[in-house]
Amino acid sequence: MDQFTLNLLFVGASFALYIGIAIWARAGSTSEFYAAGRGVHPVTNGMATAADWMSAASFISMAGLIAFTGYDNSSFLMGWTGGYVLLALLLAPYLRKFGKFTVSEFIGDRFYSSTARMVAVICLLVASITYVIGQMQGVGIAFGRFLEIDAFWGLLIGACVVFAYAVFGGMKGVTYTQVAQYCVLITAYTIPAVFISLQLTGNPIPALGLFGSTESGEPLLVKLNQIVTDLGFAEYTAAHGSTINMVLFTLSLMIGTAGLPHVIMRFFTVPRVSDARWSAGWTLVFIALLYLTAPAVGAMARLNISELMWPNGTSGEAVSVEQIETDPDYAWMATWQKTGLLGWEDKNGDGKIQYYNDANADLQAKAAENGWEGNELTNFNRDILVLANPEIASLPGWVIGLVAAGGLAAALSTAAGLLLAISSAVSHDLLKGQLTPNMSEKSELMAARLSMAAAIVVAVLLGLNPPGFAAQTVALAFGLAAASIFPALMMGIFSTRINNSGAVAGMLAGLAVTLLYIFLHKGWFFIPDTNTFTDADPLLGPIKSTSFGAIGAAVNFAVAYFVSGMTKETPQEIKDLVESVRIPRGAGVAVEGH
Amino acid sequence: MSQTNDSNAYWSANLRLIKISLVIWALVSFGFGIILRPLLAGITIGGTDLGFWFAQQGSIIVFLILIFFYAWQMNKLDREHGVDEE
């Protein structure tokens, strides 16, 4: 059976499984849909939340970004896990005690203002749409590869599948479907990593293999550092970027994690306040399984690629064009070339492909000596690394098919979940809650579908010219959530001083400065060439647009305090509400708001 | 009145626990993983330094321990102050 058929088989079988479970456990009504989470054990809920949370960014993109940058991209690892500490300590138990279903409902009630609720909805929409762009990129790459077509067509086909998935409610947040998706996703991520770790270090646990030794007794990371510096690239384990930027970037990702509505929502429906605390811990357990493996996947893939390009060592001859075209170990290069995400060119016509950093002075000297005319591995999109990884390591065909299914599970589940969050924000919070309260259930459903369609069209249009690799685009979404939602929630619980005007002003200020900073660097509405600055030379010292969320959050806090101090005090009944949110006793079941 | 005093005591005990946890949270990630990494450069692990390990794995493991520690301590605190859900 050829690889193409095998991939389709794995992808098809996993989809059949999700749809089967969705039909078996289908929620009949809105309240049943919400209630589904109420009887769920914290461990099961943790697994489902982990599936909801780990998207194309975690699965497809992150290890590739770590592989090609090394230590400096550790921010993704710390940021996307450290946020759960904030969530467990500062938000989850209190929001559960409050007992409503959506983040904007909490903000509307705590700040006794429908304006605050509306502003929260807007913040949520901006962050979610940016997030969907990143997911669509991942979907495009996955479909492009497995249907062996250009990534552009992959994106269009993927968009149709995501839309169908979300509209027909195949995902509908049914917890058990997500549990199945988690299992597919984690198996698909771990199995190739175990194989590769065994090949390179003899250790079956990739996380330990990363710090293990290769066959020659040399530590893996020492060997990797040696090879990449020989080729003129930056040392893998060393810090190269600005420390301030790395701190702010990590902090933005952490705060953003704790401010993402589709993650927070899952903690509203656990049975008790104490379960909300445990649930955050279990979620992180299941996320950590992937996150402890990811840095090993990155480092090992980098080593494998470098060795494939220089099969005779970095001082020997480079791989020949003929070998790339005929040797089965290099077959993955031809398959990925079809997506337009991998490319090479024999610039000096010597029949070999030299892969090195042609911006490095030492290597330029070496190149002049040897008659090289620049790096010949001309295009290597970071986002393909995880999907190509099993092929790069020459693993069996079924592993490749499994990774295909895993990548699609990650991207589709999160994309569909986000579309549902967007559509419910528009139809439930914005239209029914504010603009047209007398809307019938039928037209609410219609509005939900239309807004879903609109969101996906916007995401596809913007996804064609993405502002970065998938994980970077998603990082921007986190910055926006960090600057707008998290501060409002935290102040709502930990301070009785913040009043309606303070919260509204804070959210608007945080969102506005962050959005402005991002657009100045990434182009207005991410349209190429409309940017004034670049991330290589940012407006404020070393602070890149992906790191600005932490500053936006600080602005949010400061403005909220200042404005609250100048305006009327919080009424007594709201102070009582805050007091009651702080103690677990008396937590009833969550109820649907208006 | 005693009710209010007790709920104040409960809340300040909670805040104390949160502060301690967040100090550890920041220390392992922003501290050992980033800012204090040069100080740990002397300690080697698997061909690199301890700071690299904290940035790529260590901090995640500490985060996990922190969340479970907090949940355990808070559930105990709930019972001690009689504010648990039972």
mmCIF file of C-alpha atoms in Angstrom, chain A residues 77-306:
data_model
loop_
_atom_site.group_PDB
_atom_site.id
_atom_site.type_symbol
_atom_site.label_atom_id
_atom_site.label_comp_id
_atom_site.label_asym_id
_atom_site.label_seq_id
_atom_site.Cartn_x
_atom_site.Cartn_y
_atom_site.Cartn_z
ATOM 1 C CA LEU A 77 7.447 25.880 26.353
ATOM 2 C CA MET A 78 7.425 27.934 29.562
ATOM 3 C CA GLY A 79 4.742 30.356 28.412
ATOM 4 C CA TRP A 80 2.132 27.866 27.281
ATOM 5 C CA THR A 81 2.450 25.770 30.442
ATOM 6 C CA GLY A 82 3.121 28.480 33.045
ATOM 7 C CA GLY A 83 -0.223 30.078 32.193
ATOM 8 C CA TYR A 84 -1.996 27.151 33.836
ATOM 9 C CA VAL A 85 -0.444 28.117 37.178
ATOM 10 C CA LEU A 86 -2.066 31.550 36.834
ATOM 11 C CA LEU A 87 -5.326 29.958 35.754
ATOM 12 C CA ALA A 88 -5.402 27.521 38.699
ATOM 13 C CA LEU A 89 -4.373 30.079 41.338
ATOM 14 C CA LEU A 90 -6.020 33.271 40.161
ATOM 15 C CA LEU A 91 -9.082 32.475 38.056
ATOM 16 C CA ALA A 92 -10.506 28.959 37.734
ATOM 17 C CA PRO A 93 -11.927 28.306 41.248
ATOM 18 C CA TYR A 94 -13.533 31.773 41.508
ATOM 19 C CA LEU A 95 -15.073 31.732 38.070
ATOM 20 C CA ARG A 96 -16.501 28.293 38.870
ATOM 21 C CA LYS A 97 -18.010 29.648 42.093
ATOM 22 C CA PHE A 98 -19.533 32.534 40.154
ATOM 23 C CA GLY A 99 -21.453 29.946 38.168
ATOM 24 C CA LYS A 100 -22.127 31.392 34.721
ATOM 25 C CA PHE A 101 -21.052 29.983 31.401
ATOM 26 C CA THR A 102 -19.162 32.674 29.536
ATOM 27 C CA VAL A 103 -16.338 35.027 30.330
ATOM 28 C CA SER A 104 -18.244 38.032 29.061
ATOM 29 C CA GLU A 105 -21.164 37.204 31.376
ATOM 30 C CA PHE A 106 -18.818 37.314 34.362
ATOM 31 C CA ILE A 107 -17.366 40.635 33.256
ATOM 32 C CA GLY A 108 -20.840 42.059 32.578
ATOM 33 C CA ASP A 109 -22.127 41.046 36.039
ATOM 34 C CA ARG A 110 -19.042 41.860 38.096
ATOM 35 C CA PHE A 111 -18.694 45.291 36.529
ATOM 36 C CA TYR A 112 -22.493 45.783 36.523
ATOM 37 C CA SER A 113 -22.390 47.125 33.005
ATOM 38 C CA SER A 114 -23.618 45.919 29.636
ATOM 39 C CA THR A 115 -20.920 48.087 28.049
ATOM 40 C CA ALA A 116 -18.277 46.065 29.907
ATOM 41 C CA ARG A 117 -19.874 42.879 28.605
ATOM 42 C CA MET A 118 -19.876 44.215 25.047
ATOM 43 C CA VAL A 119 -16.232 45.313 25.292
ATOM 44 C CA ALA A 120 -15.311 41.865 26.626
ATOM 45 C CA VAL A 121 -17.057 40.296 23.606
ATOM 46 C CA ILE A 122 -15.078 42.509 21.239
ATOM 47 C CA CYS A 123 -11.770 41.615 22.960
ATOM 48 C CA LEU A 124 -12.729 37.954 22.747
ATOM 49 C CA LEU A 125 -13.538 38.214 19.038
ATOM 50 C CA VAL A 126 -10.286 39.972 18.154
ATOM 51 C CA ALA A 127 -8.176 37.393 20.019
ATOM 52 C CA SER A 128 -10.146 34.407 18.692
ATOM 53 C CA ILE A 129 -10.038 35.481 15.044
ATOM 54 C CA THR A 130 -6.271 36.015 15.224
ATOM 55 C CA TYR A 131 -6.045 32.568 16.804
ATOM 56 C CA VAL A 132 -8.093 31.002 13.989
ATOM 57 C CA ILE A 133 -5.694 32.444 11.381
ATOM 58 C CA GLY A 134 -2.865 30.474 12.994
ATOM 59 C CA GLN A 135 -4.971 27.308 13.023
ATOM 60 C CA MET A 136 -5.907 27.697 9.371
ATOM 61 C CA GLN A 137 -2.226 27.927 8.479
ATOM 62 C CA GLY A 138 -1.656 24.600 10.218
ATOM 63 C CA VAL A 139 -4.694 23.046 8.543
ATOM 64 C CA GLY A 140 -3.457 24.270 5.151
ATOM 65 C CA ILE A 141 -0.026 22.735 5.626
ATOM 66 C CA ALA A 142 -1.415 19.413 6.854
ATOM 67 C CA PHE A 143 -3.925 19.088 3.999
ATOM 68 C CA GLY A 144 -1.357 20.302 1.473
ATOM 69 C CA ARG A 145 1.030 17.556 2.474
ATOM 70 C CA PHE A 146 -1.398 14.672 2.754
ATOM 71 C CA LEU A 147 -3.234 15.405 -0.442
ATOM 72 C CA GLU A 148 0.153 16.246 -2.027
ATOM 73 C CA ILE A 149 -0.964 19.618 -3.325
ATOM 74 C CA ASP A 150 0.078 23.255 -2.889
ATOM 75 C CA ALA A 151 -0.460 24.646 0.610
ATOM 76 C CA PHE A 152 -2.832 27.267 -0.847
ATOM 77 C CA TRP A 153 -5.289 24.599 -2.047
ATOM 78 C CA GLY A 154 -4.689 22.752 1.200
ATOM 79 C CA LEU A 155 -5.862 25.848 3.052
ATOM 80 C CA LEU A 156 -9.047 26.150 0.957
ATOM 81 C CA ILE A 157 -9.951 22.470 1.315
ATOM 82 C CA GLY A 158 -9.113 22.606 5.018
ATOM 83 C CA ALA A 159 -11.371 25.647 5.462
ATOM 84 C CA CYS A 160 -14.317 23.757 3.951
ATOM 85 C CA VAL A 161 -13.723 20.760 6.217
ATOM 86 C CA VAL A 162 -13.426 22.938 9.345
ATOM 87 C CA PHE A 163 -16.602 24.777 8.400
ATOM 88 C CA ALA A 164 -18.557 21.581 7.853
ATOM 89 C CA TYR A 165 -17.187 20.177 11.085
ATOM 90 C CA ALA A 166 -18.206 23.210 13.127
ATOM 91 C CA VAL A 167 -21.590 23.839 11.484
ATOM 92 C CA PHE A 168 -22.861 20.297 11.660
ATOM 93 C CA GLY A 169 -21.778 20.199 15.257
ATOM 94 C CA GLY A 170 -19.609 17.121 14.842
ATOM 95 C CA MET A 171 -17.362 18.609 17.515
ATOM 96 C CA LYS A 172 -19.911 20.388 19.646
ATOM 97 C CA GLY A 173 -17.486 20.320 22.539
ATOM 98 C CA VAL A 174 -18.626 16.849 23.472
ATOM 99 C CA THR A 175 -16.123 15.878 26.088
ATOM 100 C CA TYR A 176 -15.641 12.304 24.977
ATOM 101 C CA THR A 177 -14.842 13.256 21.382
ATOM 102 C CA GLN A 178 -12.123 15.478 22.752
ATOM 103 C CA VAL A 179 -10.819 12.673 24.929
ATOM 104 C CA ALA A 180 -10.517 10.534 21.773
ATOM 105 C CA GLN A 181 -8.785 13.389 19.986
ATOM 106 C CA TYR A 182 -6.342 13.775 22.826
ATOM 107 C CA CYS A 183 -5.463 10.091 22.608
ATOM 108 C CA VAL A 184 -4.908 10.254 18.840
ATOM 109 C CA LEU A 185 -2.908 13.459 19.142
ATOM 110 C CA ILE A 186 -0.590 12.359 21.943
ATOM 111 C CA THR A 187 0.060 8.916 20.421
ATOM 112 C CA ALA A 188 0.846 10.513 17.081
ATOM 113 C CA TYR A 189 3.259 12.937 18.697
ATOM 114 C CA THR A 190 4.983 10.470 21.005
ATOM 115 C CA ILE A 191 5.506 7.391 18.823
ATOM 116 C CA PRO A 192 7.819 8.980 16.228
ATOM 117 C CA ALA A 193 9.659 10.805 19.019
ATOM 118 C CA VAL A 194 10.308 7.501 20.818
ATOM 119 C CA PHE A 195 11.603 5.886 17.612
ATOM 120 C CA ILE A 196 13.915 8.808 16.885
ATOM 121 C CA SER A 197 15.135 9.027 20.467
ATOM 122 C CA LEU A 198 15.982 5.310 20.344
ATOM 123 C CA GLN A 199 17.825 5.746 17.038
ATOM 124 C CA LEU A 200 19.901 8.660 18.253
ATOM 125 C CA THR A 201 20.448 8.055 21.970
ATOM 126 C CA GLY A 202 19.173 4.560 22.768
ATOM 127 C CA ASN A 203 16.801 6.071 25.339
ATOM 128 C CA PRO A 204 13.092 5.298 24.750
ATOM 129 C CA ILE A 205 11.944 8.440 26.601
ATOM 130 C CA PRO A 206 12.538 11.437 24.316
ATOM 131 C CA ALA A 207 12.581 13.944 27.197
ATOM 132 C CA LEU A 208 15.511 12.045 28.747
ATOM 133 C CA GLY A 209 17.103 11.341 25.366
ATOM 134 C CA LEU A 210 17.464 15.092 24.819
ATOM 135 C CA PHE A 211 19.946 15.194 27.688
ATOM 136 C CA GLY A 212 21.386 11.781 26.841
ATOM 137 C CA SER A 213 24.382 10.736 24.793
ATOM 138 C CA THR A 214 24.766 9.571 21.217
ATOM 139 C CA GLU A 215 26.339 6.285 20.191
ATOM 140 C CA SER A 216 29.843 7.742 20.315
ATOM 141 C CA GLY A 217 29.310 8.737 23.963
ATOM 142 C CA GLU A 218 29.139 12.410 23.095
ATOM 143 C CA PRO A 219 26.091 14.212 24.606
ATOM 144 C CA LEU A 220 23.405 14.839 21.974
ATOM 145 C CA LEU A 221 23.311 18.581 22.622
ATOM 146 C CA VAL A 222 27.104 18.922 22.364
ATOM 147 C CA LYS A 223 27.026 17.138 19.021
ATOM 148 C CA LEU A 224 24.165 19.328 17.815
ATOM 149 C CA ASN A 225 25.938 22.534 18.918
ATOM 150 C CA GLN A 226 29.045 21.406 17.048
ATOM 151 C CA ILE A 227 27.222 20.671 13.789
ATOM 152 C CA VAL A 228 25.121 23.829 13.692
ATOM 153 C CA THR A 229 28.067 26.093 14.513
ATOM 154 C CA ASP A 230 30.160 24.308 11.852
ATOM 155 C CA LEU A 231 27.476 25.337 9.362
ATOM 156 C CA GLY A 232 27.595 28.918 10.579
ATOM 157 C CA PHE A 233 24.313 28.874 12.525
ATOM 158 C CA ALA A 234 23.899 30.125 16.096
ATOM 159 C CA GLU A 235 24.813 27.701 18.886
ATOM 160 C CA TYR A 236 21.704 25.690 19.795
ATOM 161 C CA THR A 237 21.768 25.862 23.598
ATOM 162 C CA ALA A 238 23.074 29.443 23.934
ATOM 163 C CA ALA A 239 21.004 32.606 24.430
ATOM 164 C CA HIS A 240 21.210 35.033 21.503
ATOM 165 C CA GLY A 241 18.167 37.289 21.704
ATOM 166 C CA SER A 242 17.401 40.064 24.170
ATOM 167 C CA THR A 243 16.685 38.926 27.730
ATOM 168 C CA ILE A 244 14.017 41.622 28.206
ATOM 169 C CA ASN A 245 12.191 40.489 25.082
ATOM 170 C CA MET A 246 12.344 36.834 26.151
ATOM 171 C CA VAL A 247 10.933 37.643 29.598
ATOM 172 C CA LEU A 248 8.110 39.739 28.130
ATOM 173 C CA PHE A 249 7.326 37.156 25.451
ATOM 174 C CA THR A 250 7.129 34.346 28.015
ATOM 175 C CA LEU A 251 4.969 36.504 30.281
ATOM 176 C CA SER A 252 2.618 37.429 27.399
ATOM 177 C CA LEU A 253 2.086 33.773 26.538
ATOM 178 C CA MET A 254 1.442 32.917 30.202
ATOM 179 C CA ILE A 255 -1.065 35.705 30.824
ATOM 180 C CA GLY A 256 -2.655 35.062 27.442
ATOM 181 C CA THR A 257 -3.192 31.386 28.288
ATOM 182 C CA ALA A 258 -5.063 32.398 31.410
ATOM 183 C CA GLY A 259 -7.129 34.890 29.403
ATOM 184 C CA LEU A 260 -8.325 32.683 26.556
ATOM 185 C CA PRO A 261 -12.083 32.299 26.794
ATOM 186 C CA HIS A 262 -12.354 28.830 25.241
ATOM 187 C CA VAL A 263 -9.956 27.448 27.879
ATOM 188 C CA ILE A 264 -11.464 29.302 30.838
ATOM 189 C CA MET A 265 -14.953 28.131 29.826
ATOM 190 C CA ARG A 266 -14.032 24.534 30.552
ATOM 191 C CA PHE A 267 -13.541 25.326 34.224
ATOM 192 C CA PHE A 268 -17.052 26.747 34.588
ATOM 193 C CA THR A 269 -18.678 23.382 34.290
ATOM 194 C CA VAL A 270 -16.719 21.061 36.611
ATOM 195 C CA PRO A 271 -18.864 19.779 39.490
ATOM 196 C CA ARG A 272 -17.270 21.682 42.379
ATOM 197 C CA VAL A 273 -14.860 24.535 43.167
ATOM 198 C CA SER A 274 -12.249 22.098 44.462
ATOM 199 C CA ASP A 275 -12.548 20.190 41.179
ATOM 200 C CA ALA A 276 -11.737 23.363 39.253
ATOM 201 C CA ARG A 277 -8.400 23.458 41.081
ATOM 202 C CA TRP A 278 -7.635 19.780 40.415
ATOM 203 C CA SER A 279 -8.853 20.043 36.848
ATOM 204 C CA ALA A 280 -6.257 22.700 35.990
ATOM 205 C CA GLY A 281 -3.564 20.380 37.350
ATOM 206 C CA TRP A 282 -4.766 17.401 35.312
ATOM 207 C CA THR A 283 -4.979 19.535 32.184
ATOM 208 C CA LEU A 284 -1.353 20.500 32.635
ATOM 209 C CA VAL A 285 -0.361 16.852 33.177
ATOM 210 C CA PHE A 286 -1.750 15.965 29.751
ATOM 211 C CA ILE A 287 -0.276 19.059 28.130
ATOM 212 C CA ALA A 288 3.113 18.389 29.735
ATOM 213 C CA LEU A 289 3.262 14.960 28.094
ATOM 214 C CA LEU A 290 3.526 16.744 24.747
ATOM 215 C CA TYR A 291 5.498 19.760 25.970
ATOM 216 C CA LEU A 292 8.247 17.684 27.605
ATOM 217 C CA THR A 293 8.629 15.761 24.330
ATOM 218 C CA ALA A 294 8.564 18.793 22.015
ATOM 219 C CA PRO A 295 12.071 20.156 22.765
ATOM 220 C CA ALA A 296 13.477 16.661 22.137
ATOM 221 C CA VAL A 297 11.598 16.447 18.816
ATOM 222 C CA GLY A 298 13.028 19.824 17.800
ATOM 223 C CA ALA A 299 16.654 19.134 18.700
ATOM 224 C CA MET A 300 16.666 15.629 17.232
ATOM 225 C CA ALA A 301 15.049 16.727 13.967
ATOM 226 C CA ARG A 302 17.594 19.529 13.604
ATOM 227 C CA LEU A 303 20.392 17.016 14.054
ATOM 228 C CA ASN A 304 18.844 14.592 11.559
ATOM 229 C CA ILE A 305 18.327 17.267 8.912
ATOM 230 C CA SER A 306 21.868 18.598 9.268
#
